[in-house]
PDB file of C-alpha atoms in Angstrom:
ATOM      1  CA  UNK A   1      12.597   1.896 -23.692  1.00  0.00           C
ATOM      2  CA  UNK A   2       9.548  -0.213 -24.461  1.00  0.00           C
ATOM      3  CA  UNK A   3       8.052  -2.885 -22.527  1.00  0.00           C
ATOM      4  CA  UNK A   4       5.041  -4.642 -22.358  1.00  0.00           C
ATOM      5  CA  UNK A   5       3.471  -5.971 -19.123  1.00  0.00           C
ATOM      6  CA  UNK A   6       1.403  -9.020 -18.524  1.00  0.00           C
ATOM      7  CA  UNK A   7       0.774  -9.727 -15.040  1.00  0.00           C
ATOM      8  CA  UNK A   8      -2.612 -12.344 -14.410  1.00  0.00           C
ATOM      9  CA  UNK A   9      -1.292 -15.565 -12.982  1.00  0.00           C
ATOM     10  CA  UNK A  10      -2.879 -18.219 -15.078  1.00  0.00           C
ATOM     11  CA  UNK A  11      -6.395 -17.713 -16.350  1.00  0.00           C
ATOM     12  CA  UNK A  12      -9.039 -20.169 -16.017  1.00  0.00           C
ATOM     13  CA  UNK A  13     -12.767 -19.698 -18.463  1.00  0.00           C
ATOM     14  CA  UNK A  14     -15.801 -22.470 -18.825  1.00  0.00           C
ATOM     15  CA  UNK A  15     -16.458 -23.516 -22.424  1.00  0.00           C
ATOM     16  CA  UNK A  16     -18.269 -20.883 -24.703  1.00  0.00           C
ATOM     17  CA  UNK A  17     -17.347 -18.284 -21.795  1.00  0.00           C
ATOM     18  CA  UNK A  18     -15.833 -15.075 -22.857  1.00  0.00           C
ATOM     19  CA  UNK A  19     -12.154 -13.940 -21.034  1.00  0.00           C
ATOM     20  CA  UNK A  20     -10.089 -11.047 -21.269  1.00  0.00           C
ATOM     21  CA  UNK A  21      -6.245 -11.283 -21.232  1.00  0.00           C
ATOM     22  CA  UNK A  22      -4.647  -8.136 -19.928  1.00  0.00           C
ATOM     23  CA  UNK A  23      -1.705  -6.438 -21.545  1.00  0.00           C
ATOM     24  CA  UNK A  24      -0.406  -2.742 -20.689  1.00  0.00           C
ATOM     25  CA  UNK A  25       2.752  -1.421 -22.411  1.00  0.00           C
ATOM     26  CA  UNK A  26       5.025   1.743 -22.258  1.00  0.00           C
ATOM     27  CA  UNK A  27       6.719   3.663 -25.187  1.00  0.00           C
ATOM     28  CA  UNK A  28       7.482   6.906 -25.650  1.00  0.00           C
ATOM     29  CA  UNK A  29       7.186   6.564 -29.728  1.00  0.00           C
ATOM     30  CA  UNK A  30       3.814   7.585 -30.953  1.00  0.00           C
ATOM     31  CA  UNK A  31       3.852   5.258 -33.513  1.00  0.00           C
ATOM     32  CA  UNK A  32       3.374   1.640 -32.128  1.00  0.00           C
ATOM     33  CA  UNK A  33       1.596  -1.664 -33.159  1.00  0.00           C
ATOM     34  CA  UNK A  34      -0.112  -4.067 -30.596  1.00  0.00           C
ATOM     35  CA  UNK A  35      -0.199  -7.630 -31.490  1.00  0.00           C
ATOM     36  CA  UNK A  36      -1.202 -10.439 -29.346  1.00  0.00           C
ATOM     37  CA  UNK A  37       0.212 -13.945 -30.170  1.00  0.00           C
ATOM     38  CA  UNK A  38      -1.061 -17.894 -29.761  1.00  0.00           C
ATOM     39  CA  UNK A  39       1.728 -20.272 -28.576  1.00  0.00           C
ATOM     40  CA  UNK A  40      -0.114 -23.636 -28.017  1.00  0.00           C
ATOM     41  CA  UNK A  41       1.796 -26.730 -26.680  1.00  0.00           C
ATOM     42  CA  UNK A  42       3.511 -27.687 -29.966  1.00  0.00           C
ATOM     43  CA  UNK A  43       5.462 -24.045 -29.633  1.00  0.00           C
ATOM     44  CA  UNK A  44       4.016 -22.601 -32.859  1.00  0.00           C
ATOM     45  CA  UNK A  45       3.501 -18.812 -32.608  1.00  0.00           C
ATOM     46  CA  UNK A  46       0.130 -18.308 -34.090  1.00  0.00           C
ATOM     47  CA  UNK A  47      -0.799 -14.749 -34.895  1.00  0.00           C
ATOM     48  CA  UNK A  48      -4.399 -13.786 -33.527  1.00  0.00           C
ATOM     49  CA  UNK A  49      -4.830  -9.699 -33.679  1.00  0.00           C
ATOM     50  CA  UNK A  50      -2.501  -6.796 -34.244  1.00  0.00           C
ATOM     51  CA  UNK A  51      -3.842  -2.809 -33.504  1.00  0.00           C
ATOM     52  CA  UNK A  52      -1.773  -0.143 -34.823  1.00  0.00           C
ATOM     53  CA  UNK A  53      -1.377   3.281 -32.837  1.00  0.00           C
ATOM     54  CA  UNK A  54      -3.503   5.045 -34.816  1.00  0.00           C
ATOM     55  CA  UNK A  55      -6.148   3.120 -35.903  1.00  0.00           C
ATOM     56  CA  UNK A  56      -9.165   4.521 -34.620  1.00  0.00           C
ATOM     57  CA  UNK A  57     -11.225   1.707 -34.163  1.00  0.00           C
ATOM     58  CA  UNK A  58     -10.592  -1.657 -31.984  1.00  0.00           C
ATOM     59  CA  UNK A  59      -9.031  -4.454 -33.850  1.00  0.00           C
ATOM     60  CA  UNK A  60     -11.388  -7.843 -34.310  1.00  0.00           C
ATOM     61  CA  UNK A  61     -10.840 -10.429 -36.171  1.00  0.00           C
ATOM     62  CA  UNK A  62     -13.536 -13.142 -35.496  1.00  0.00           C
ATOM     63  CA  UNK A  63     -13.598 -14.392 -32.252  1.00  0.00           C
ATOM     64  CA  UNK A  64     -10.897 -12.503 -31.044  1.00  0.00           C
ATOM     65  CA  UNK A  65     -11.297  -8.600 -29.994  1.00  0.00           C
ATOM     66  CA  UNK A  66      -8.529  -5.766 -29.033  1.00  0.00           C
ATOM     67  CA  UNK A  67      -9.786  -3.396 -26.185  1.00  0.00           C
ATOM     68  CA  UNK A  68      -7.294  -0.502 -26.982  1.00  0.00           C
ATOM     69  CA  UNK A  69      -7.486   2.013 -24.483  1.00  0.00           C
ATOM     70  CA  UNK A  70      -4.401   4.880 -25.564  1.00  0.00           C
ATOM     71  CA  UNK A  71      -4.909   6.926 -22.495  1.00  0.00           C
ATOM     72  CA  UNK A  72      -4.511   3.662 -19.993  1.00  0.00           C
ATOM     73  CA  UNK A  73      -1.984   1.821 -22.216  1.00  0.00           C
ATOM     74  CA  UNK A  74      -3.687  -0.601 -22.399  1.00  0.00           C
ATOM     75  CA  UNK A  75      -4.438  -3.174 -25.269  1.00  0.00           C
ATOM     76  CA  UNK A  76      -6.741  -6.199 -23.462  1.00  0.00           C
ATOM     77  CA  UNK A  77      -7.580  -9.076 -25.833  1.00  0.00           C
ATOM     78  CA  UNK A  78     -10.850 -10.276 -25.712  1.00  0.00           C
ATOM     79  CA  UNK A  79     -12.029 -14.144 -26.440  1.00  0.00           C
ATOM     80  CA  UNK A  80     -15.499 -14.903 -27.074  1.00  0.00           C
ATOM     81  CA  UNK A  81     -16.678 -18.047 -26.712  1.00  0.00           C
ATOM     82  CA  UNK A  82     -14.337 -19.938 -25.598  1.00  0.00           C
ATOM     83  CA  UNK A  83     -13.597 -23.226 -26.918  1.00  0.00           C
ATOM     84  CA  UNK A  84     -11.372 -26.251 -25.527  1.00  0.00           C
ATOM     85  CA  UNK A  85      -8.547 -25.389 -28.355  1.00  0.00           C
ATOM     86  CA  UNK A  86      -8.308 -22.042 -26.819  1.00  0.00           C
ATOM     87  CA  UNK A  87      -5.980 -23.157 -24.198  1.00  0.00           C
ATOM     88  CA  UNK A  88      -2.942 -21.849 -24.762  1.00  0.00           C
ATOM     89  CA  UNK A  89      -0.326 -19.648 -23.697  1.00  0.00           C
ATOM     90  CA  UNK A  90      -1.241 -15.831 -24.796  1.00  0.00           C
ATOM     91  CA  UNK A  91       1.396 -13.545 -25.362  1.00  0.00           C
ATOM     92  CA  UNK A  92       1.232  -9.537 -25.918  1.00  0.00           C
ATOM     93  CA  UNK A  93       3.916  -7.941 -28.090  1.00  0.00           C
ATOM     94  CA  UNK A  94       4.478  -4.793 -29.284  1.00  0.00           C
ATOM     95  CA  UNK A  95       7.002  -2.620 -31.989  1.00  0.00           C
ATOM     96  CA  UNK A  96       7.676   0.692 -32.239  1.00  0.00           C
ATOM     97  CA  UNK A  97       8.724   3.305 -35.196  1.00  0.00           C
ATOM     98  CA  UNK A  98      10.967   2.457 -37.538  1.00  0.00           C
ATOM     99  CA  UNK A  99      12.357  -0.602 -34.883  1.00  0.00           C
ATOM    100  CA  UNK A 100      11.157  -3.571 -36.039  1.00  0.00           C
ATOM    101  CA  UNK A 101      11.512  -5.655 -32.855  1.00  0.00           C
ATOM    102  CA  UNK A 102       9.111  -6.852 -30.783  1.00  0.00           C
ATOM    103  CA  UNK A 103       8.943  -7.118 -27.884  1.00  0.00           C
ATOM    104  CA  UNK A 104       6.711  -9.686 -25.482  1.00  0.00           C
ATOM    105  CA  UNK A 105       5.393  -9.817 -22.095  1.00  0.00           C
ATOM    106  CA  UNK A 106       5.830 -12.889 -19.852  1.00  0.00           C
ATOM    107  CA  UNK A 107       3.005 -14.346 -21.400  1.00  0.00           C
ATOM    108  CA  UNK A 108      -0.376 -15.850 -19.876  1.00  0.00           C
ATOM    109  CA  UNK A 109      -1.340 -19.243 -19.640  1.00  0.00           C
ATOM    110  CA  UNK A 110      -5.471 -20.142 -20.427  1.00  0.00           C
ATOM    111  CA  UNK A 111      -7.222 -23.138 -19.300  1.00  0.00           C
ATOM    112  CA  UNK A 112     -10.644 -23.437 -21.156  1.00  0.00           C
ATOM    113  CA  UNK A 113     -12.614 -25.722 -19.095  1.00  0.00           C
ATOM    114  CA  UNK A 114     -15.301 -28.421 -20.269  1.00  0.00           C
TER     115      UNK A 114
ATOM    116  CA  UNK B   1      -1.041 -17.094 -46.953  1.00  0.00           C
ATOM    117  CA  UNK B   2       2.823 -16.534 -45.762  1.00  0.00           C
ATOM    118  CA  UNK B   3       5.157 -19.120 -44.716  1.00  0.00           C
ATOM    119  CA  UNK B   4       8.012 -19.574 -42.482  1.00  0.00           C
ATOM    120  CA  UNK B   5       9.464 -23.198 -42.137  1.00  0.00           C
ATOM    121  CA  UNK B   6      12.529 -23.989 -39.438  1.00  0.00           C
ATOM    122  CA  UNK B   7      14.440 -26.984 -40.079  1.00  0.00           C
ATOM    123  CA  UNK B   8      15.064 -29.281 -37.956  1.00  0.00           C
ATOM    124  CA  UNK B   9      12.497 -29.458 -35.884  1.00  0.00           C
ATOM    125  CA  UNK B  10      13.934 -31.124 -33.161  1.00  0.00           C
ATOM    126  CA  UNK B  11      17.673 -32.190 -32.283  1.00  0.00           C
ATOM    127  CA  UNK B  12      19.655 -33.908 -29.376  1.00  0.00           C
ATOM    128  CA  UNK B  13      23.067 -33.588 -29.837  1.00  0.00           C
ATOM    129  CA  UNK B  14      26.271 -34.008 -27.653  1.00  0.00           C
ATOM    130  CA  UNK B  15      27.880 -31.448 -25.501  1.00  0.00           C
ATOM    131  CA  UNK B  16      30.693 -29.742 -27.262  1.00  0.00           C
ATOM    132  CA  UNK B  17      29.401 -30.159 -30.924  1.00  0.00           C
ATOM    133  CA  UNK B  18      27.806 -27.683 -33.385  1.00  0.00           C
ATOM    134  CA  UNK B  19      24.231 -27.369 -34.617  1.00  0.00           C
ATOM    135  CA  UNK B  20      22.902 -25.831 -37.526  1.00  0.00           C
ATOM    136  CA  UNK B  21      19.406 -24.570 -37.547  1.00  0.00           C
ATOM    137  CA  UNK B  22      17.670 -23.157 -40.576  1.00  0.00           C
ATOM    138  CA  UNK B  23      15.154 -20.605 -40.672  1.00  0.00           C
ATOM    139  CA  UNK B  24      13.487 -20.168 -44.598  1.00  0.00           C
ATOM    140  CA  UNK B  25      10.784 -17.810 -46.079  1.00  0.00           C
ATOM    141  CA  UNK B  26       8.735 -19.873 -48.329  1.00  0.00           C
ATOM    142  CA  UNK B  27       6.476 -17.622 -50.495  1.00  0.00           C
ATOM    143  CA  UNK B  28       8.138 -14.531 -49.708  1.00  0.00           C
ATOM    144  CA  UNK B  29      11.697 -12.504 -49.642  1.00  0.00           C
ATOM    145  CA  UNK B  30      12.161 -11.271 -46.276  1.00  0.00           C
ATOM    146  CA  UNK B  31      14.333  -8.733 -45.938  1.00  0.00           C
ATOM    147  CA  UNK B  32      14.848  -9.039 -42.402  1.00  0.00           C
ATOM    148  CA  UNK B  33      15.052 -12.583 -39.777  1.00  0.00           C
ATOM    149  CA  UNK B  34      14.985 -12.457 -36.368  1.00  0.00           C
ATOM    150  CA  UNK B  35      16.035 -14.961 -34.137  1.00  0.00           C
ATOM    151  CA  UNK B  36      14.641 -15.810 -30.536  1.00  0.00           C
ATOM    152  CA  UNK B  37      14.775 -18.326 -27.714  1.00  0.00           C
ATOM    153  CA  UNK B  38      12.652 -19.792 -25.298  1.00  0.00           C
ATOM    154  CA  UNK B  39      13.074 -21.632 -22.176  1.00  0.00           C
ATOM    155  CA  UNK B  40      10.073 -23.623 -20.674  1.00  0.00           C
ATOM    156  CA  UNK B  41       6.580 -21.355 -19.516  1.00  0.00           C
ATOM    157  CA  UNK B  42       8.484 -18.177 -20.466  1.00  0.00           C
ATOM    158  CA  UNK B  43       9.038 -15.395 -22.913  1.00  0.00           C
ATOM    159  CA  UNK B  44      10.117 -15.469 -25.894  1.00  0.00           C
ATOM    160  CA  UNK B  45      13.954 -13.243 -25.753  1.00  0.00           C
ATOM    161  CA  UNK B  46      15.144 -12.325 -28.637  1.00  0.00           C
ATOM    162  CA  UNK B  47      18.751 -13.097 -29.505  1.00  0.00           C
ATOM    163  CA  UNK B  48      19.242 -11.299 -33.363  1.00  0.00           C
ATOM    164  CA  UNK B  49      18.348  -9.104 -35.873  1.00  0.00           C
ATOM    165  CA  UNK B  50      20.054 -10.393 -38.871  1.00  0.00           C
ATOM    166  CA  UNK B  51      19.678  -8.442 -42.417  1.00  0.00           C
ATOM    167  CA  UNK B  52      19.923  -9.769 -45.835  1.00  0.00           C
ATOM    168  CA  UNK B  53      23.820  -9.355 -46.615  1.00  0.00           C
ATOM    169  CA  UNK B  54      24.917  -7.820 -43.398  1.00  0.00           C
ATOM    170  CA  UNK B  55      26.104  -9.162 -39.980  1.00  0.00           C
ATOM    171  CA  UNK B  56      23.440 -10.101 -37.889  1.00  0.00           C
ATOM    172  CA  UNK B  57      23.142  -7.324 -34.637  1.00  0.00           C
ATOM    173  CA  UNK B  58      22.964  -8.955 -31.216  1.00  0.00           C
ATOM    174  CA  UNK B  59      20.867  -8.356 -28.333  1.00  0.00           C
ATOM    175  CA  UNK B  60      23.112  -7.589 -25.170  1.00  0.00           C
ATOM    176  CA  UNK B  61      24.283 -10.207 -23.172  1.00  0.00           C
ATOM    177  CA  UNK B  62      24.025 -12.568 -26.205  1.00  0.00           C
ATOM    178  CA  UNK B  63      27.537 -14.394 -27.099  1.00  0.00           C
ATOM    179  CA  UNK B  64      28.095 -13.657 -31.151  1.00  0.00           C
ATOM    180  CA  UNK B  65      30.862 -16.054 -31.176  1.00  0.00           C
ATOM    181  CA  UNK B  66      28.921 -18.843 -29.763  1.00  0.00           C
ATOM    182  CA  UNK B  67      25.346 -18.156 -31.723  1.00  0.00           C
ATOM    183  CA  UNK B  68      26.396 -17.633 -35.462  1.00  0.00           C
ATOM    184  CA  UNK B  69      24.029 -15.841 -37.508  1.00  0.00           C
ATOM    185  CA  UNK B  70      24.039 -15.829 -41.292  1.00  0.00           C
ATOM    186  CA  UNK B  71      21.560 -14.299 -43.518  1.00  0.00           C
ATOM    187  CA  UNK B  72      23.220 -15.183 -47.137  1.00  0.00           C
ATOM    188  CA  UNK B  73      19.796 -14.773 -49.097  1.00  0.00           C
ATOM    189  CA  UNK B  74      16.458 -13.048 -48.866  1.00  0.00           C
ATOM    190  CA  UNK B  75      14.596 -16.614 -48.331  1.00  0.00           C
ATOM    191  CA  UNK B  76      17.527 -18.059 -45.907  1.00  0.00           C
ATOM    192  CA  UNK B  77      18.938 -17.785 -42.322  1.00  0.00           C
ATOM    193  CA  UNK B  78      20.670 -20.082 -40.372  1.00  0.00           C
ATOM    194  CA  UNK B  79      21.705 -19.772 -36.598  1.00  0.00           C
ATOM    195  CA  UNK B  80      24.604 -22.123 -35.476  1.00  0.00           C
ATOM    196  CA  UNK B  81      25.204 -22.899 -31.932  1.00  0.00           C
ATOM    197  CA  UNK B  82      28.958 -24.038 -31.556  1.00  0.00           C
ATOM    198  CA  UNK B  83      30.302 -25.785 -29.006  1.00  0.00           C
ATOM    199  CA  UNK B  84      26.907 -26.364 -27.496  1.00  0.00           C
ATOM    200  CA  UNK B  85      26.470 -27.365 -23.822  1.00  0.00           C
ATOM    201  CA  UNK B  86      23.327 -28.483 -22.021  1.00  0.00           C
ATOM    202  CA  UNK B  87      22.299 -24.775 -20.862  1.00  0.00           C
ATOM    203  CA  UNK B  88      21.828 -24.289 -24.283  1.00  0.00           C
ATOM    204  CA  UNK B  89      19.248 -26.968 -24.719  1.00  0.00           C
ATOM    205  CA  UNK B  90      16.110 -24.260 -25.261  1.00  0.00           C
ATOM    206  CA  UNK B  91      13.571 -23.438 -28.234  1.00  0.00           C
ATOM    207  CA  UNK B  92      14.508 -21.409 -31.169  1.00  0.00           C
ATOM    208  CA  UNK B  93      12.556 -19.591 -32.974  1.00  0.00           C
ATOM    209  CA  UNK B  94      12.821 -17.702 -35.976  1.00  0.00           C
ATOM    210  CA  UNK B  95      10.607 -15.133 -37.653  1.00  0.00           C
ATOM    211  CA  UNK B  96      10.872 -13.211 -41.152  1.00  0.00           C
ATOM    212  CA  UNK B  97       9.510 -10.059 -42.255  1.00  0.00           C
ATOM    213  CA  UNK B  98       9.284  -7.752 -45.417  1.00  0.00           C
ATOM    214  CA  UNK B  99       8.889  -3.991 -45.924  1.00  0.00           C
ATOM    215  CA  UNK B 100       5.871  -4.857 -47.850  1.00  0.00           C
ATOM    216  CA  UNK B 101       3.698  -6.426 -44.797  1.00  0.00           C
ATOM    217  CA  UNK B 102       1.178  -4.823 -42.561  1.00  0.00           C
ATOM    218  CA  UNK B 103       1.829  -5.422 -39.400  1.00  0.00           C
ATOM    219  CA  UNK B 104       4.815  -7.036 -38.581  1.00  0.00           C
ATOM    220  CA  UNK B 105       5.907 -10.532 -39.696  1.00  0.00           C
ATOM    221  CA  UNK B 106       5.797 -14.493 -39.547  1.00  0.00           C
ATOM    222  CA  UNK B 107       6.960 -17.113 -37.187  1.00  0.00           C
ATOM    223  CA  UNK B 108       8.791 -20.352 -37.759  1.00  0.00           C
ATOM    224  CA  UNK B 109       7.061 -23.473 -36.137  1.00  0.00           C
ATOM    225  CA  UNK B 110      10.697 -23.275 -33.813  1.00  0.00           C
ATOM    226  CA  UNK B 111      13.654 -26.112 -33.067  1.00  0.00           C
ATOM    227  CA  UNK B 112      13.339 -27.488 -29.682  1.00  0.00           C
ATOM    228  CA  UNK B 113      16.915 -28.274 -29.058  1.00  0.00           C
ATOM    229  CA  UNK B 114      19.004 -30.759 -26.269  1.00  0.00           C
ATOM    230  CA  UNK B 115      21.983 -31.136 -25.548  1.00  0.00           C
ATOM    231  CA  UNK B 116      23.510 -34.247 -23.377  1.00  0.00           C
TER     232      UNK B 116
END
């Protein structure tokens, strides 16, 4: 079974701070993809970063970074300077093989502070 | 880019009646919709896999009777809640994929629903 684990209580960062969001996850399938997901207070699920298994370099995608660490299981996304629209609930997913569900974690909530 | 639209948006309805919500791929055929629901600062659970053509195939614990799935075309799928009652007031949200994307797929902007 696959599951993804998101355990900081809600995150707090000063404007034009960086913050990490931690995500770990479990599969037995060597062939997985990452993704981390936006979900500001309108509901919207805004895509932000996906890693695949296999690719052998970090995911970025301007100001947002994947630490992928295999050997930890661990897939961290990384915010660089933070900005006021940043706050947001942050939610890792992941999907495995040939199953094209995905599956979240619980989610973190991120205040970006003036 | 790719687009996902949910319609409606929002709707109250009364206890005991039926609501349609539509899920529909814009700019793209996509061969498989998933449905999922949300209740208030948590996860999103996922309810259905539904399949262009086929029956839809429910997550456990999910009543297939009372959430009606239909995936009639590649750009359409509706879920129907009958005979809602006010634990079903929750967000829904759909999402669409195709074999040809990278990654994974596309979200719906979601139907905040409420039932008195």
């Amino acid at each position: 079974a696959q599951k993804i684990t998101q355990t900081q209580p809600g995150m707090f960062v000063q404007e034009k701070e960086a913050v990490t969001l931690d995500c770990t996850y479990d599969t037995s399938d060597p062939s997985y993809g990452l993704f981390w997901y936006k979900q500001p207070s309108s509901g919207e699920m805004i895509f932000l970063i996906y890693q695949g298994s296999y690719d052998q370099q970090n995911a970025t995608e301007g100001r947002y970074s994947l630490n992928f660490q295999k050997a930890r299981k661990s897939a961290n996304l990384v915010i660089s300077a933070s900005q006021l629209g940043d706050s947001a609930m942050y939610f890792c997913a992941m999907k495995t093989g040939a199953n094209s569900k995905l599956t979240f974690g619980k989610g973190i909530t991120l205040s970006v502070r003036p | 880019g790719a687009v996902v639209s949910q319609h409606p948006s929002w709707v109250i309805c009364k206890s005991g009646t039926s609501v349609k919500i539509e899920c529909r791929s814009l700019d793209f055929q996509a061969t498989t919709m998933f449905w999922y629901r949300q209740f208030p600062k948590q996860s999103l659970m996922l309810m259905a896999t539904s399949n262009e053509g086929s029956k839809a195939t429910y997550e456990q614990g999910v009543e297939k009777d009372k959430f009606l799935i239909n995936h009639a075309s590649l750009t359409l799928s509706t879920l129907t809640v009958t005979s809602a009652h006010p634990e079903d007031s929750s967000f829904y949200i759909c999402s669409a994929r195709a074999v040809t994307f990278k990654g994974w797929g596309y979200f719906g902007p979601g139907t905040r629903l409420l039932v008195l």
